[in-house]
Structure formats: C-alpha cells, structure tokens
Amino acid sequence: MTGGAQSGGGDGTAGGFALQACLNGSRGPTDHPGLPVTPLRLAQDACAARAAGAGAVHMHPRDGTGRESLSAADIGAAVREVRRAAPGLPTGVSTGLWTTAGDVAARRAAVLGWAALPTGDRPDFASVNLSEPGFTDLCEDLRRLGVGVEAGVWSVADAEALAAAGTDCVRVLVEVIGGEERTAVARAHAVLARLDELAVPGPRLLHGEHASAWVLVDEAGRLGLATRIGLEDVLHGPAGEPVRGNADLVRLARTRLATYGR
Ligand SMILES: C[C@H](N)CC(=O)CC(=O)O
C-alpha cells in the first residue's frame, strides 16, 4: 500500500484530523451562492464544517474587494474571526503565488508582515506549493513565525523537490490538480509512492479537485489517509447533486469515509 509507513503514525490522520474543509479557494461569489468570502462568512462556515465532522479548515482570506490577500490585516481578520467562532479548530491559509500575481518578493514581504500579528491571529499552518519559486525561503519564514508548513505536492517532480529541500512540514498535501477523473488515482499513487521511496517524513493528506475530488476522497478512505473537501475543490456532491455549501460537502465526505471505517 502506498502512503503506509509515512502516512501519519498509522492512525490514518494528518496530524490529528482525517478531514479538512477547504472553504473557498480562489473562487468568486458567482461560482456558488454559499461561497464564504468575508471573515464572518468564513467563520460561520468553519463552525458549520466542524459540526459536520471536519477536523481542520483551509481558507483563502480576501481583502475588502473580495480579492485573495496575504496581507497581515486580511489574514489576521479571517483567522481571528474563525478562532472566535470555532475555538481550537486547526486553521490554515493558502500562500498561492497567484495571490501576488507571481511576485515572489511581494509574497515573501506579505508573509513576513504576519510578524506584526499577535500569535493568536496567525494561522496554525499555511500551504506552500512546491512547484512555485521561493518555496524554501517561504517555509523558513513560516517556521520563524510559528506557522506550520503544509507542503503542496502536485507531481512526482514536486515530491523530489521536497525530498531534496528537506523541508520540515506538518503535513504533505498530495494534490491531484487538473487532469481527468480516470487518471486521478494512478497519479496520486505515483506521487505517494515517490514520497515513500524518498522517505519524506510527515503525514499525507490526499485530495483532488473538480471531477477528481470525490474519487480521491474515496481513495484516501481506502488508503487510510487524511483528505479534504469543500467549495474550493468541488461544487456538488459525489453523484453530481447540488449542495447548499461547505457543511453539506463535509457531511457527504464523512458518510463516504465511514464506509472505510474512518
Ligand atoms: C490549486 C489548488 N486549489 C491549490 C491549493 O489548494 C493549495 C493552495 O491553496 O495553495
């Protein structure tokens, strides 16, 4: 089985949870009527996702115009509101380079600005995409800020880059981005196997998006790995049925994971 020895201490979780809710991603409000964008809506959805069975949240905080933002003010406002509504819920944010339009120095400066936040307003962890330039400096900056790194591995090449860098991370996100549903499981296995071959430490969280989202929730269940679901990754249930929002998606994922004893 792939993802075995390094999958998270044998308890099938990624550092204490089996299911993370990815609340909004880069989506806009026209994508789904339930999409949370403001700190208050993110907090409401975090709370509802936890009640539905999520053990952590990942979000893309926005500025006053609704655009993704890494500024200390916007990150701090979203994290603070989520912590107020859902105390103790592990809370993470994206650091996607698209947020600063591909400007590595601007991203680094924004993240370094989180030093001005009280520690309680800093996220517990942040995802860092290995395919993006500047990931080693960013990981070191996050470590100094006391923010855990979720290493975003999208390919075998990313797995090799992570092994070569030796980055300390709280979790390895095996993210099957793009491509067709019928190849998603094979792609996931190729990355998981390479991570294990290279003895990359850290629990794995496996997920896909769009057509591959549900098939990889099932595969994570089968492999005993953590996974994630939410409006960032998919806008409907496993049979294409409509959902009201993140809490519905989390409930549906929990039902599927239960069939694998999770
Ligand atoms: C393209 C993926 N939705 C990227 C993702 O989930 C990780 C991140 O926020 O950087």
Coordinates of N, CA and C and ligand atoms in Angstrom, one line a residue, residues 25-26 58 60 93-96 98 127-129 132 154 173 175 177 207 209 228 232-233, ligand 1:
G25 N -11.1 28.7 -1.6 CA -10.1 28.7 -2.6 C -10.1 30.0 -3.4
S26 N -9.9 30.0 -4.7 CA -9.8 31.2 -5.5 C -11.2 31.5 -6.1
H58 N -9.0 25.0 5.8 CA -8.1 25.7 4.9 C -8.9 26.8 4.2
H60 N -8.8 30.8 1.9 CA -8.1 31.9 1.2 C -8.7 33.2 1.6
V93 N -4.2 28.7 6.0 CA -4.4 29.6 4.8 C -3.5 29.1 3.7
S94 N -3.9 29.6 2.5 CA -3.1 29.4 1.3 C -1.9 30.5 1.3
T95 N -0.9 30.1 0.5 CA 0.2 31.2 0.2 C 0.4 31.2 -1.3
G96 N -0.7 30.7 -2.1 CA -0.5 30.6 -3.5 C 0.1 31.8 -4.2
W98 N -0.2 33.0 -7.0 CA -1.1 33.8 -7.8 C -1.6 35.0 -7.0
S127 N -0.4 26.5 3.5 CA 0.1 25.6 2.4 C 1.1 26.3 1.5
V128 N 2.1 25.6 1.1 CA 3.2 26.2 0.3 C 3.3 25.2 -0.9
N129 N 3.1 25.7 -2.1 CA 3.2 24.9 -3.3 C 4.6 24.7 -3.7
E132 N 6.2 26.2 -6.9 CA 6.3 27.7 -7.0 C 7.7 28.1 -6.6
W154 N 2.2 18.4 -6.1 CA 1.3 18.2 -7.2 C 1.8 17.2 -8.2
L173 N 0.6 17.6 1.5 CA -0.6 17.6 0.7 C -0.3 17.0 -0.6
E175 N -1.7 16.7 -3.9 CA -2.8 17.4 -4.6 C -2.8 17.0 -6.0
I177 N -4.0 18.0 -9.3 CA -4.6 19.2 -9.8 C -4.8 19.0 -11.3
H207 N -5.9 14.7 -1.9 CA -7.2 15.3 -2.4 C -7.1 15.6 -3.9
E209 N -9.6 17.7 -7.2 CA -10.5 18.9 -7.4 C -11.4 18.6 -8.6
R228 N -9.5 16.1 2.1 CA -10.2 17.3 2.3 C -11.3 17.5 1.3
E232 N -13.8 25.0 -2.4 CA -12.6 25.2 -3.2 C -12.5 24.1 -4.2
D233 N -12.7 22.8 -3.8 CA -12.4 21.7 -4.7 C -13.6 21.3 -5.5
Ligands
LIG1 C1 -4.9 24.8 -6.9 C2 -5.2 24.3 -5.5 N1 -6.6 24.6 -5.2 C3 -4.2 24.9 -4.6 C4 -4.5 24.6 -3.1 O1 -5.4 24.1 -2.7 C5 -3.3 24.9 -2.2 C6 -3.2 26.4 -2.1 O2 -4.1 27.0 -1.5 O3 -2.2 26.9 -2.4

